[in-house]
Amino acid sequence: MTEKHPIETFFGNARPARGFFTRDVLDVAPGLLEKVLAVKSENDQVSRFIITETEAYRGYDDKACHASKGRTPRTEIMFHQGGKLYVYFVYGMYWMLNIVTGMENDPQAVLIRGLRGCSGPGRVSKLIGIDRSYYGEDLTTSGRIWIEDQGVAPDYITGPRIGIDYAGEPWKSKPWRFYTP
DNA sequence: TCAGTGATTAGG
DNA sequence: CTAATCACTGAG
């Protein structure tokens, strides 16, 4: 290989611009289904995965949303404009991959729960190599991770979010989990 | 059904 | 400083 691949070398697919991510999380979360999550590994190899399951975490009011407890070093990025990654570590073992959405100071994020052939947010991050270094990465400009739009808007199913019963009603029952059949 | 595992956070 | 909590997973 004599020349670096420009990050714009897609397979005819477009990288969504900022405006895709700055919409409300309840639009972006289902909107990410069937989109491609592209990741470039250290040897410049690009791997592509189809997003099949997402969850929406929405603002100060949503008691399941980490930002509902206020601005902390961990949640800081959720207060930025959409398009950046919110990555955090849980249960001493797993990295959670989230995409920040909405406008500045309206903390929201989409948790990526599943890719085609890979179910579970912890497994997703392990599969594609997400770690702390991805915190704050900007999907609209990053050279190592980005979204590609295949021009598909699939039918999807909704259901309550997983693992957030502590949030209580009405939040634990909100149908803010989205997945393809 | 349940233990593992450690960053993050609130509180003293 | 201490201790509780946790947007999970794999083994049994």
Coordinates of N, CA and C in Angstrom, one line a residue, chain A residues 62-124:
Chain A
D62 N -35.2 12.1 32.2 CA -35.2 10.6 32.1 C -34.3 10.1 33.2
K63 N -34.9 9.5 34.2 CA -34.1 9.0 35.4 C -33.1 7.8 35.0
A64 N -33.3 7.3 33.8 CA -32.4 6.2 33.4 C -31.2 6.8 32.7
C65 N -31.3 8.1 32.4 CA -30.2 8.7 31.7 C -29.1 9.2 32.7
H66 N -27.9 8.8 32.4 CA -26.8 9.2 33.4 C -26.8 10.7 33.6
A67 N -27.1 11.5 32.6 CA -27.1 13.0 32.7 C -28.2 13.5 33.6
S68 N -29.1 12.7 34.0 CA -30.2 13.2 34.9 C -29.6 13.5 36.3
K69 N -28.5 13.0 36.6 CA -27.8 13.3 37.9 C -26.9 14.6 37.8
G70 N -26.9 15.2 36.6 CA -26.1 16.4 36.4 C -24.9 16.2 35.6
R71 N -24.1 17.2 35.5 CA -22.9 17.3 34.7 C -21.8 16.8 35.6
T72 N -21.1 15.7 35.2 CA -20.0 15.1 35.9 C -18.9 14.9 34.9
P73 N -17.7 14.6 35.3 CA -16.6 14.3 34.3 C -17.1 13.2 33.3
R74 N -17.7 12.2 33.8 CA -18.2 11.1 32.9 C -19.2 11.5 31.9
T75 N -20.2 12.3 32.4 CA -21.3 12.6 31.5 C -21.1 13.9 30.7
E76 N -20.0 14.6 30.9 CA -19.7 15.8 30.3 C -20.0 15.8 28.8
I77 N -19.6 14.8 28.1 CA -19.7 14.8 26.6 C -21.2 14.7 26.2
M78 N -22.1 14.3 27.0 CA -23.5 14.2 26.7 C -24.1 15.6 26.5
F79 N -23.4 16.6 27.1 CA -23.9 18.0 27.1 C -23.4 18.7 25.8
H80 N -22.6 18.0 25.0 CA -22.1 18.6 23.8 C -23.2 18.4 22.7
Q81 N -22.9 19.0 21.5 CA -23.8 18.7 20.4 C -23.7 17.3 19.9
G82 N -24.7 16.8 19.3 CA -24.7 15.4 18.8 C -23.6 15.1 17.8
G83 N -23.3 13.8 17.8 CA -22.3 13.3 16.8 C -21.1 12.7 17.5
K84 N -20.9 13.0 18.8 CA -19.7 12.5 19.5 C -20.0 11.2 20.2
L85 N -19.0 10.5 20.6 CA -19.2 9.3 21.4 C -19.1 9.4 22.9
Y86 N -20.1 8.8 23.5 CA -20.1 8.7 25.0 C -19.7 7.3 25.3
V87 N -18.6 7.1 25.9 CA -18.1 5.7 26.2 C -17.8 5.6 27.7
Y88 N -18.4 4.6 28.3 CA -18.1 4.4 29.7 C -18.0 3.0 30.1
F89 N -17.4 2.7 31.3 CA -17.1 1.4 31.7 C -18.1 0.9 32.8
V90 N -18.6 -0.3 32.7 CA -19.5 -0.7 33.8 C -19.2 -2.1 34.2
Y91 N -19.6 -2.5 35.4 CA -19.5 -3.8 36.0 C -18.1 -4.3 36.0
G92 N -17.1 -3.4 35.9 CA -15.7 -3.8 36.0 C -15.2 -4.5 34.8
M93 N -16.0 -4.6 33.7 CA -15.6 -5.4 32.6 C -16.0 -4.8 31.2
Y94 N -17.0 -4.1 31.1 CA -17.6 -3.8 29.8 C -17.6 -2.3 29.5
W95 N -17.3 -2.0 28.2 CA -17.3 -0.7 27.7 C -18.7 -0.5 27.0
M96 N -19.4 0.6 27.3 CA -20.7 0.8 26.6 C -20.4 1.9 25.6
L97 N -20.9 1.7 24.3 CA -20.8 2.6 23.2 C -22.1 3.4 23.0
N98 N -22.0 4.7 23.2 CA -23.1 5.5 23.0 C -22.8 6.6 22.0
I99 N -23.8 7.1 21.3 CA -23.7 8.2 20.4 C -24.5 9.4 20.9
V100 N -23.8 10.5 21.2 CA -24.5 11.7 21.7 C -25.4 12.3 20.6
T101 N -26.6 12.7 21.0 CA -27.5 13.3 20.1 C -28.0 14.6 20.6
G102 N -28.8 15.3 19.8 CA -29.4 16.6 20.3 C -28.5 17.8 20.2
M103 N -29.0 18.9 20.7 CA -28.2 20.1 20.7 C -27.4 20.2 22.0
E104 N -26.5 21.2 22.0 CA -25.7 21.5 23.1 C -26.5 21.7 24.3
N105 N -26.1 21.2 25.5 CA -26.8 21.4 26.8 C -28.2 20.7 26.8
D106 N -28.4 19.8 26.0 CA -29.6 19.0 26.0 C -29.1 17.5 26.0
P107 N -28.7 17.0 27.2 CA -28.0 15.7 27.2 C -28.8 14.5 26.8
Q108 N -28.4 13.9 25.7 CA -29.0 12.7 25.2 C -28.0 11.8 24.6
A109 N -28.3 10.5 24.5 CA -27.4 9.6 23.8 C -28.1 8.3 23.4
V110 N -27.6 7.7 22.4 CA -28.1 6.4 21.9 C -27.1 5.3 22.3
L111 N -27.6 4.3 23.0 CA -26.7 3.1 23.3 C -26.8 2.2 22.2
I112 N -25.6 1.7 21.7 CA -25.6 0.7 20.6 C -25.7 -0.7 21.3
R113 N -26.8 -1.3 21.2 CA -27.0 -2.6 21.9 C -26.7 -3.8 21.1
G114 N -26.8 -3.6 19.7 CA -26.6 -4.8 18.9 C -26.2 -4.5 17.5
L115 N -25.4 -5.4 16.9 CA -25.0 -5.3 15.5 C -25.4 -6.6 14.9
R116 N -25.5 -6.6 13.6 CA -25.9 -7.9 13.0 C -24.9 -9.0 13.4
G117 N -25.5 -10.1 14.0 CA -24.6 -11.2 14.4 C -23.9 -10.9 15.8
C118 N -24.3 -9.9 16.5 CA -23.7 -9.6 17.8 C -24.7 -8.8 18.6
S119 N -25.2 -9.5 19.6 CA -26.2 -8.9 20.5 C -25.7 -8.7 21.9
G120 N -25.9 -7.4 22.4 CA -25.4 -7.1 23.7 C -24.4 -5.9 23.6
P121 N -24.6 -4.9 24.4 CA -23.7 -3.7 24.3 C -22.3 -4.0 24.7
G122 N -22.1 -4.9 25.7 CA -20.7 -5.2 26.1 C -20.0 -6.0 25.0
R123 N -20.7 -6.9 24.3 CA -20.2 -7.7 23.3 C -19.8 -6.8 22.1
V124 N -20.7 -5.9 21.8 CA -20.5 -4.9 20.7 C -19.1 -4.2 20.8

